[in-house]
C-alpha cells in the first residue's frame, strides 16, 4: 500500500520582494552609478541618469502605497524610537530577523530615496535655474555635490548593513534582492 | 493617515514636481546651461546702424535664425561682398566670409 501524502511540505523559501521592487532597486543602483561616473564630463548622460532616479523614486513611492505587502511603506517604515534599539541589538547580535526590511533597512531606504531625490532636484535647479535664481547656481551646484557625497556614504552604509544582517542571520540578502525569495521566518 | 503613507506621498509629490519641472524646461527648448538674462533682440534699424558703423553697406538678404543669430549679406569697406553672421542681441559680427 502506498504511503499517505505528507500533510505539509517543508517550505524552503517564500516570496518577499516582488519583481517591480527588485527592478527598481537595481535600476536605482545603476542610475546612481551612472550619474556618479558621468558627472562633469557627460552632461547629457548625467541628466538622463538624474531623470531616471527621479522616475524610479516616483514609481517606488507609488508602489509603496499600492504595491505588494513588503513593498509598502506601512510594512517597513520604522518609528524613530524603533531604530535605535534595533541598531543596538545588531551590535549585540540579538537583532530579530525580518522578512521585509528590518527597521534599520527601512530607515536606510527612506534616507537614500530622500537624499537622492533632493540631489536630483538640486541638479535640475542648477542645470535649469528658474528665472532670477541664476545668481545661486554655484551654491545649488555645491549643495548638489554635497548631497551626492552623502548619498554615496549612505550607499556604503547600506551595503555594510546588508552584509552585517546577512552574516547575522546566515542568509544572502543581495541574492534575495535578485530572486525575490527568502527563507521563511 | 499613518505617517509611512504620508512619507510615500511626500516622496511621490517631490518626484512628480521634479519630473514636471524637468519636462517644462526640456519642452521649452531651453537647454542653455548658462542662462543669463537675455538682452532684447536688436531691431532691424539698430542692426543696420551697427553694421554701417563697421563699414558695411548695401545690406541684403537679411535672415533671422531664431532669436540668437542673424545672417546678412553686405559689402565691406574694400568693396567685397560678404556674408555676415551677427549676434541678434549684441550686433557683434560672429563670422564674416566671402559670399
Coordinates of N, CA, C and O in Angstrom, one line a residue, chain A residues 51 54 57-59 61-62 64-65 73-74 77-80 110 113-114 117 120-121 124-130 132 134, chain B residues 2-19 21-22 25-26 30-37:
Chain A
X51 N 17.2 62.1 -14.2 CA 15.8 61.9 -14.5 C 15.3 60.5 -14.2 O 14.2 60.3 -13.7
X54 N 14.8 60.2 -10.5 CA 13.5 60.8 -10.1 C 12.3 59.9 -10.5 O 11.4 59.7 -9.7
X57 N 12.2 56.8 -8.1 CA 11.7 57.2 -6.8 C 10.2 57.4 -6.8 O 9.5 57.1 -5.9
X58 N 9.8 58.1 -7.9 CA 8.3 58.3 -8.1 C 7.5 57.0 -8.1 O 6.6 56.8 -7.4
X59 N 8.0 56.1 -9.0 CA 7.3 54.8 -9.1 C 7.4 54.0 -7.8 O 6.4 53.4 -7.4
X61 N 7.7 55.1 -4.7 CA 6.9 55.6 -3.6 C 5.4 55.3 -3.9 O 4.6 55.0 -3.0
X62 N 5.0 55.4 -5.2 CA 3.6 55.0 -5.6 C 3.4 53.5 -5.2 O 2.4 53.1 -4.6
X64 N 4.9 52.0 -3.0 CA 4.9 51.9 -1.6 C 3.5 52.1 -1.0 O 3.3 51.9 0.2
X65 N 2.6 52.7 -1.8 CA 1.3 52.9 -1.3 C 0.3 51.8 -1.8 O -0.6 51.4 -1.0
X73 N 5.2 51.1 2.3 CA 5.8 51.8 3.3 C 5.3 51.4 4.7 O 6.0 51.4 5.7
X74 N 4.0 51.1 4.7 CA 3.4 50.6 6.0 C 4.1 49.4 6.6 O 4.1 49.2 7.8
X77 N 8.5 51.2 7.2 CA 8.9 52.5 7.7 C 8.9 52.4 9.2 O 7.9 52.1 9.8
X78 N 10.1 52.5 9.9 CA 10.1 52.3 11.3 C 9.7 53.6 12.1 O 9.7 54.7 11.5
X79 N 9.4 53.4 13.3 CA 9.2 54.6 14.2 C 10.6 55.1 14.6 O 11.5 54.2 14.7
X80 N 10.8 56.4 14.7 CA 12.1 56.9 15.1 C 12.6 56.2 16.4 O 13.8 55.9 16.5
X110 N 14.5 54.8 3.1 CA 13.9 56.2 3.1 C 14.9 57.2 3.0 O 14.7 58.2 2.2
X113 N 16.3 57.3 -0.6 CA 15.4 57.9 -1.6 C 15.3 59.4 -1.4 O 15.3 60.2 -2.4
X114 N 15.2 59.8 -0.1 CA 15.0 61.3 0.1 C 16.3 62.0 -0.3 O 16.1 63.1 -1.0
X117 N 16.5 62.0 -4.2 CA 15.6 62.9 -4.8 C 16.0 64.4 -4.6 O 15.9 65.2 -5.6
X120 N 18.9 65.1 -7.0 CA 18.4 65.3 -8.3 C 17.7 66.6 -8.5 O 17.9 67.3 -9.5
X121 N 16.9 67.0 -7.5 CA 16.2 68.3 -7.6 C 17.2 69.4 -7.7 O 17.0 70.3 -8.5
X124 N 18.8 69.6 -11.1 CA 17.9 70.2 -12.1 C 17.9 71.7 -11.9 O 17.9 72.4 -12.9
X125 N 17.8 72.2 -10.7 CA 17.8 73.6 -10.5 C 19.1 74.3 -10.9 O 19.1 75.4 -11.3
X126 N 20.2 73.5 -10.7 CA 21.5 74.0 -11.2 C 21.5 74.1 -12.7 O 22.0 75.1 -13.3
X127 N 21.0 73.0 -13.3 CA 21.1 73.0 -14.8 C 20.1 73.9 -15.5 O 20.3 74.5 -16.5
X128 N 18.9 73.9 -14.9 CA 17.8 74.8 -15.4 C 17.4 75.8 -14.3 O 16.3 75.6 -13.7
X129 N 18.2 76.8 -14.0 CA 17.8 77.7 -12.9 C 16.5 78.5 -13.3 O 16.4 79.0 -14.4
X130 N 15.5 78.5 -12.4 CA 14.4 79.3 -12.6 C 14.8 80.8 -12.8 O 15.9 81.2 -12.2
X132 N 15.7 84.4 -12.3 CA 16.0 85.1 -11.0 C 16.9 84.3 -10.1 O 17.4 84.8 -9.1
X134 N 19.6 82.6 -11.1 CA 20.9 82.4 -11.8 C 22.1 82.6 -10.8 O 23.1 82.0 -10.8
Chain B
X2 N -1.7 57.3 8.5 CA -0.4 56.8 9.1 C 0.8 57.5 8.4 O 0.8 57.7 7.2
X3 N 1.8 57.8 9.2 CA 2.9 58.6 8.6 C 3.8 57.9 7.6 O 4.3 58.5 6.7
X4 N 3.8 56.5 7.6 CA 4.5 55.9 6.4 C 3.9 56.3 5.1 O 4.6 56.6 4.1
X5 N 2.6 56.3 5.1 CA 1.9 56.7 3.9 C 2.1 58.1 3.5 O 2.2 58.5 2.3
X6 N 2.2 59.0 4.5 CA 2.5 60.4 4.3 C 3.8 60.6 3.7 O 4.0 61.4 2.8
X7 N 4.8 59.8 4.2 CA 6.2 59.8 3.6 C 6.2 59.4 2.1 O 6.8 60.0 1.3
X8 N 5.4 58.3 1.9 CA 5.3 57.9 0.5 C 4.7 59.0 -0.4 O 5.2 59.2 -1.5
X9 N 3.7 59.6 0.1 CA 3.0 60.6 -0.7 C 4.0 61.8 -0.9 O 4.0 62.4 -1.9
X10 N 4.7 62.1 0.2 CA 5.7 63.2 0.1 C 6.8 62.9 -1.0 O 7.0 63.8 -1.8
X11 N 7.3 61.7 -1.0 CA 8.3 61.4 -2.0 C 7.7 61.4 -3.4 O 8.3 61.9 -4.3
X12 N 6.5 60.9 -3.5 CA 5.8 60.8 -4.8 C 5.6 62.2 -5.3 O 5.9 62.5 -6.5
X13 N 5.1 63.1 -4.4 CA 4.9 64.5 -4.8 C 6.2 65.2 -5.3 O 6.2 65.9 -6.3
X14 N 7.2 64.9 -4.5 CA 8.5 65.5 -4.8 C 9.0 65.1 -6.2 O 9.5 65.9 -7.0
X15 N 8.9 63.8 -6.5 CA 9.4 63.3 -7.7 C 8.5 63.8 -8.9 O 9.0 64.1 -10.0
X16 N 7.2 63.9 -8.6 CA 6.3 64.5 -9.7 C 6.7 66.0 -10.0 O 6.7 66.4 -11.1
X17 N 6.9 66.7 -8.9 CA 7.3 68.1 -9.1 C 8.6 68.2 -9.9 O 8.7 69.0 -10.8
X18 N 9.6 67.4 -9.5 CA 10.9 67.4 -10.2 C 10.7 67.0 -11.7 O 11.2 67.7 -12.6
X19 N 9.9 65.9 -11.9 CA 9.7 65.5 -13.3 C 9.0 66.5 -14.1 O 9.3 66.8 -15.2
X21 N 8.9 69.8 -13.6 CA 9.8 70.9 -13.8 C 10.8 70.6 -14.9 O 11.0 71.4 -15.9
X22 N 11.4 69.4 -14.9 CA 12.3 68.9 -15.9 C 11.6 69.0 -17.3 O 12.1 69.5 -18.3
X25 N 11.1 72.4 -18.7 CA 12.4 73.0 -19.1 C 12.8 72.4 -20.5 O 13.2 73.1 -21.4
X26 N 12.7 71.1 -20.6 CA 13.1 70.4 -21.8 C 12.2 70.8 -23.0 O 12.6 71.0 -24.1
X30 N 14.9 74.9 -23.7 CA 15.8 75.7 -23.0 C 17.0 74.9 -22.4 O 17.1 74.8 -21.2
X31 N 17.8 74.4 -23.3 CA 18.9 73.5 -22.7 C 20.1 74.3 -22.3 O 21.1 73.8 -21.9
X32 N 20.0 75.7 -22.4 CA 21.1 76.5 -22.1 C 21.6 76.4 -20.6 O 20.9 76.7 -19.7
X33 N 22.8 75.8 -20.4 CA 23.3 75.7 -19.0 C 23.8 77.0 -18.5 O 24.1 77.0 -17.3
X34 N 24.0 78.0 -19.3 CA 24.5 79.3 -18.8 C 23.4 80.3 -19.1 O 23.6 81.2 -20.0
X35 N 22.3 80.3 -18.3 CA 21.3 81.2 -18.6 C 21.6 82.6 -18.0 O 21.8 82.7 -16.8
X36 N 21.7 83.5 -18.8 CA 21.8 84.9 -18.3 C 20.6 85.6 -18.8 O 20.0 85.2 -19.8
X37 N 20.2 86.7 -18.1 CA 19.0 87.4 -18.5 C 19.3 87.9 -19.9 O 20.2 88.7 -20.1

